[in-house]
mmCIF file with all atom_site columns, C-alpha atoms in Angstrom:
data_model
loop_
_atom_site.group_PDB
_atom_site.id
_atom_site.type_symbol
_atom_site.label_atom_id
_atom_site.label_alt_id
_atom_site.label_comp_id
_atom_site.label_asym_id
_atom_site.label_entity_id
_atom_site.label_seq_id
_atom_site.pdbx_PDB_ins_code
_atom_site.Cartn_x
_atom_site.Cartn_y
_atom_site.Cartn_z
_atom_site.occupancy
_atom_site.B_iso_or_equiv
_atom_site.pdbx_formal_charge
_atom_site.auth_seq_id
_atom_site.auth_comp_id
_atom_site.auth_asym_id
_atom_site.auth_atom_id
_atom_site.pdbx_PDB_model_num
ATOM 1  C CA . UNK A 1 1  ? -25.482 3.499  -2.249  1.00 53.00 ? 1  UNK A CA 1
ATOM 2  C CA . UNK A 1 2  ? -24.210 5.746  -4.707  1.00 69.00 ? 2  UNK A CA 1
ATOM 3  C CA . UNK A 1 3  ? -25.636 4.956  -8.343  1.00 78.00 ? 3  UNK A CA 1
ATOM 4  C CA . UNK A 1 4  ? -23.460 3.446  -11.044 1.00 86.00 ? 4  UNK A CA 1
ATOM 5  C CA . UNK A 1 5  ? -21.628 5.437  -13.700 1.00 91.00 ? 5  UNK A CA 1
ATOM 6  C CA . UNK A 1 6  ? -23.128 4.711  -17.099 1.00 94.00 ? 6  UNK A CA 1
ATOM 7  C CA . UNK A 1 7  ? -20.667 4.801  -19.720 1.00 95.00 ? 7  UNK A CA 1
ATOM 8  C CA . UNK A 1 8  ? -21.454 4.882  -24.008 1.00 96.00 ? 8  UNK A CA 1
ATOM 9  C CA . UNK A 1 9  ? -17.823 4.565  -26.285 1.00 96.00 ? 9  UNK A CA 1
ATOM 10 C CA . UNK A 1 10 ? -18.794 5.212  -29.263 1.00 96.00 ? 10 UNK A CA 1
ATOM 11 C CA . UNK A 1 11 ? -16.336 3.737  -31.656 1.00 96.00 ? 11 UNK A CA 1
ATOM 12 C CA . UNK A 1 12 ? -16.220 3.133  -35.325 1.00 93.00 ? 12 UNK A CA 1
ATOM 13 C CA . UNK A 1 13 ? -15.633 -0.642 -36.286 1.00 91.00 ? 13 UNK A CA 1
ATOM 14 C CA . UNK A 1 14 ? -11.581 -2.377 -34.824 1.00 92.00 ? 14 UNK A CA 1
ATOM 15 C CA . UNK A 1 15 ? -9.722  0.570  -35.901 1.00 93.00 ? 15 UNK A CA 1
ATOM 16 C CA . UNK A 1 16 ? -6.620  0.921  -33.532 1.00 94.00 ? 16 UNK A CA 1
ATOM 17 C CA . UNK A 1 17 ? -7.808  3.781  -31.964 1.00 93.00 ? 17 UNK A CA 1
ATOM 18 C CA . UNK A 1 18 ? -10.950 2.011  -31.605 1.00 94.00 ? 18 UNK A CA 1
ATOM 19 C CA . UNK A 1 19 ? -9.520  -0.652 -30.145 1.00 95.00 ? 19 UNK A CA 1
ATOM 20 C CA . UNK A 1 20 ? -7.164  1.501  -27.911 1.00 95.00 ? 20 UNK A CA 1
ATOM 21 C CA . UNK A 1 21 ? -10.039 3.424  -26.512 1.00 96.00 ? 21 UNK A CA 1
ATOM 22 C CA . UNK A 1 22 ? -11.715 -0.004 -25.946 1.00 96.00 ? 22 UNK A CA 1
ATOM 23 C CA . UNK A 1 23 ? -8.855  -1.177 -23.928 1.00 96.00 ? 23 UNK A CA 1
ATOM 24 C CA . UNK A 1 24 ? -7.821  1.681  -21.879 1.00 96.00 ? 24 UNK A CA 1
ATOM 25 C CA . UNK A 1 25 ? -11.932 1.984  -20.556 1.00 96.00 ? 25 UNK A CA 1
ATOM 26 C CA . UNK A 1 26 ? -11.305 -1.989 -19.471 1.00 95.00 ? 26 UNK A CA 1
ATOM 27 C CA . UNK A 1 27 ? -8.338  -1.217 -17.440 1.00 95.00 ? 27 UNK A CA 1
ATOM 28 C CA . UNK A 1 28 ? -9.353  2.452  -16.335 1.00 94.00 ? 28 UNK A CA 1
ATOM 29 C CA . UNK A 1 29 ? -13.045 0.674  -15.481 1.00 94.00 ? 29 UNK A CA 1
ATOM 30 C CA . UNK A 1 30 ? -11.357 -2.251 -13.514 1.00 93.00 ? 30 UNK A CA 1
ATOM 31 C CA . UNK A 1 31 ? -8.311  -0.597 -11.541 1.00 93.00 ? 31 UNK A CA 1
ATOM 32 C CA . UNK A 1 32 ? -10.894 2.266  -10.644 1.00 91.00 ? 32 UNK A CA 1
ATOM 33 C CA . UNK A 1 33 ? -14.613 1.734  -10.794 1.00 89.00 ? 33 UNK A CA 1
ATOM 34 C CA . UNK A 1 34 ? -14.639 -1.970 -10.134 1.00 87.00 ? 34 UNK A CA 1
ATOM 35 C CA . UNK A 1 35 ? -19.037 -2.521 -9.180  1.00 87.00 ? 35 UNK A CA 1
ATOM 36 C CA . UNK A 1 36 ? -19.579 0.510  -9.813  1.00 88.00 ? 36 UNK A CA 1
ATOM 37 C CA . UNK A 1 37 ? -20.308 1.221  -13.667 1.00 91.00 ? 37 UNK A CA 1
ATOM 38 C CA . UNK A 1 38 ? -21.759 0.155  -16.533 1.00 94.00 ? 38 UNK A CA 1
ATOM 39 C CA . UNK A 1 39 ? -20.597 0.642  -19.937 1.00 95.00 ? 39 UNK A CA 1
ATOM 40 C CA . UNK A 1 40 ? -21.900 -0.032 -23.716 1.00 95.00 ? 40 UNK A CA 1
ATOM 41 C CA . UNK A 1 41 ? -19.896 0.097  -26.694 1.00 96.00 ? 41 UNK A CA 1
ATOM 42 C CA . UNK A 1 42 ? -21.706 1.211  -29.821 1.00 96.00 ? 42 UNK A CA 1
ATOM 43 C CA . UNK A 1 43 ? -20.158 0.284  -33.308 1.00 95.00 ? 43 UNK A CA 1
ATOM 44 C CA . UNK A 1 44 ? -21.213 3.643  -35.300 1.00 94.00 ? 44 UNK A CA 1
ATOM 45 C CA . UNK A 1 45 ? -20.438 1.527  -38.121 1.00 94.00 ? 45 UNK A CA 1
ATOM 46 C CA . UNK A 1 46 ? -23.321 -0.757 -37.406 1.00 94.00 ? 46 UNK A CA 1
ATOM 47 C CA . UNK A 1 47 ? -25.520 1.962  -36.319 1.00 91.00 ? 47 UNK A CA 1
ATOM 48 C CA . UNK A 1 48 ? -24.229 5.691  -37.926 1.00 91.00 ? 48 UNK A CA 1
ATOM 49 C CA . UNK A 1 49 ? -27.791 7.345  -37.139 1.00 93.00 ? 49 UNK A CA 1
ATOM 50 C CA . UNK A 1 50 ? -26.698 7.079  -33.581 1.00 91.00 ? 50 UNK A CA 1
ATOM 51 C CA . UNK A 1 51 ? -23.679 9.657  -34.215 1.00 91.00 ? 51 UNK A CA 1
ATOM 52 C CA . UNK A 1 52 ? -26.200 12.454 -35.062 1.00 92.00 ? 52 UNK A CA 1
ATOM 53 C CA . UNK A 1 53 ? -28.863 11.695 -32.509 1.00 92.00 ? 53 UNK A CA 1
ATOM 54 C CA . UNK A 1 54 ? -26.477 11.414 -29.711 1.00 90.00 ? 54 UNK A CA 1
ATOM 55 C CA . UNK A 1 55 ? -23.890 14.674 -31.182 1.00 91.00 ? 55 UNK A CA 1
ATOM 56 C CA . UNK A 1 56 ? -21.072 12.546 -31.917 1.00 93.00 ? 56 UNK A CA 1
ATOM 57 C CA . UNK A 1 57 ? -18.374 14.156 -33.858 1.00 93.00 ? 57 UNK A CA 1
ATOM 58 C CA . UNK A 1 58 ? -15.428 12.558 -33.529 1.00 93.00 ? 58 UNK A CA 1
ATOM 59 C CA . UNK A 1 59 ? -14.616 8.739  -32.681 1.00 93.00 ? 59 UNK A CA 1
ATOM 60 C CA . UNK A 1 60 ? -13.841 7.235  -30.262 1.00 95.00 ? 60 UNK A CA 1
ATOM 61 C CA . UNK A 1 61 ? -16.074 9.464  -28.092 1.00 96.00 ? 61 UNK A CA 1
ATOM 62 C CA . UNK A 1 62 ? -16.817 8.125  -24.372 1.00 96.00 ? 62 UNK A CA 1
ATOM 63 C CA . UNK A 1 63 ? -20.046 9.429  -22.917 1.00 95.00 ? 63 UNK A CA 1
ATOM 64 C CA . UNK A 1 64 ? -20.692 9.595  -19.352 1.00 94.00 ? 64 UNK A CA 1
ATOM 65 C CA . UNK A 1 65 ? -24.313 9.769  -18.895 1.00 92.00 ? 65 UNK A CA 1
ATOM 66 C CA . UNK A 1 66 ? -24.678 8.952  -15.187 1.00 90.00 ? 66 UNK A CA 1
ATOM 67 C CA . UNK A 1 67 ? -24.842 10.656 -12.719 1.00 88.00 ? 67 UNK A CA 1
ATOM 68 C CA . UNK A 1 68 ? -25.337 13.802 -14.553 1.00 87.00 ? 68 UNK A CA 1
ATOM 69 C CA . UNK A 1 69 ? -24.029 15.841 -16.040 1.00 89.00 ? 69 UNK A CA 1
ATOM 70 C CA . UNK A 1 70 ? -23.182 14.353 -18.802 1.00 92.00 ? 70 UNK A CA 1
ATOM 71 C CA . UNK A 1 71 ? -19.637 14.544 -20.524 1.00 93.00 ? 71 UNK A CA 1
ATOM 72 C CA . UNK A 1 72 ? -18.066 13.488 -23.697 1.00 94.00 ? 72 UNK A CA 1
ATOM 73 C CA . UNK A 1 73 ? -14.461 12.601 -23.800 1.00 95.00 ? 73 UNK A CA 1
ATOM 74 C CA . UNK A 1 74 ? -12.391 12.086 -26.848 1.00 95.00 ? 74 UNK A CA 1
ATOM 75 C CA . UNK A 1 75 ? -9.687  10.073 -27.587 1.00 93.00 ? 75 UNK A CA 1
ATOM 76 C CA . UNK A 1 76 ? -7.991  6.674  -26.891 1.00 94.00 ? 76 UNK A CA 1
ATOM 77 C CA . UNK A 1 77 ? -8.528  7.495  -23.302 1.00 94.00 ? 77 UNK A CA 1
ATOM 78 C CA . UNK A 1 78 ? -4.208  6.577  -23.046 1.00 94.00 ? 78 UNK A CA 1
ATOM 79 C CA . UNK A 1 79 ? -4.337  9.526  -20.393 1.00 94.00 ? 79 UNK A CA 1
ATOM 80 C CA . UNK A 1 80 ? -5.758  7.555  -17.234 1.00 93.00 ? 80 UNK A CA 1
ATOM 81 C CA . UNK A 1 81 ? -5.736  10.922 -15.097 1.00 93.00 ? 81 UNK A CA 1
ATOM 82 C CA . UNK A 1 82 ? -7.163  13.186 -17.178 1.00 92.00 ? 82 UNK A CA 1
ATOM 83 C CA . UNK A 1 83 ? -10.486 10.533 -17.938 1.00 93.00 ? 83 UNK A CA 1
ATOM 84 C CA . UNK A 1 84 ? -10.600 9.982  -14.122 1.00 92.00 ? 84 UNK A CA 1
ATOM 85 C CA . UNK A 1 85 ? -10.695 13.973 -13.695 1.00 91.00 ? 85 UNK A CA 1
ATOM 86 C CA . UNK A 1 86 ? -13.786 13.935 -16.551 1.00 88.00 ? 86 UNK A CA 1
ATOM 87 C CA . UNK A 1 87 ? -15.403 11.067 -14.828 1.00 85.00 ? 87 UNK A CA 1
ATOM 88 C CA . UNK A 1 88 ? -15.406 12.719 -11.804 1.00 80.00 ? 88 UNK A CA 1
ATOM 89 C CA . UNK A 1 89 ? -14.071 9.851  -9.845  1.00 73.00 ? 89 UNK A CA 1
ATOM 90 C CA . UNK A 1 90 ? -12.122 10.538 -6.607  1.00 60.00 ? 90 UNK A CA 1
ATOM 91 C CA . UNK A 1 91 ? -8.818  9.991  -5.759  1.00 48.00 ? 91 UNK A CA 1
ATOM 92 C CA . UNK A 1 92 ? -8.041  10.854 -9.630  1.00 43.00 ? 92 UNK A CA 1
#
């Protein structure tokens, strides 16, 4: 069994891009990865110290961290076939 993708967004409090981004990795997650990901949403807000120890510049940032390698996307994450392509997920 192949393991799960491991997803970080990194966004900064309920701006709309913030909330966008949050969105668009529900319904990119459930119409394409359904069982087969996990993902964490970190507030930088609540935590900045995370933006510099994980090389976050811009927000929202999603990080996939598994499988490796890793790779940082940026954005609202609107464009469904371009996050599948950085994912690597087939049939993108």
């Amino acid at each position: 069994m192949a393991e799960p993708i491991k997803l970080v967004l990194y966004v900064a409090g309920e701006t709309p891009k913030s909330l966008a981004a949050i969105r668009n990795l529900e319904k990119i997650c459930a119409d394409h990865l359904a069982g087969k990901y996990k993902v964490e949403v970190v507030d930088l807000k609540k935590s900045p110290q995370l933006a510099r120890e994980h090389g976050i510049v811009a927000i929202p940032t999603l990080v996939k961290e598994l499988p490796v390698p890793i790779r940082k996307i940026i954005g609202d994450l609107s464009d469904t076939p371009k996050v599948l392509v950085h994912l690597s997920v087939e049939g993108a």
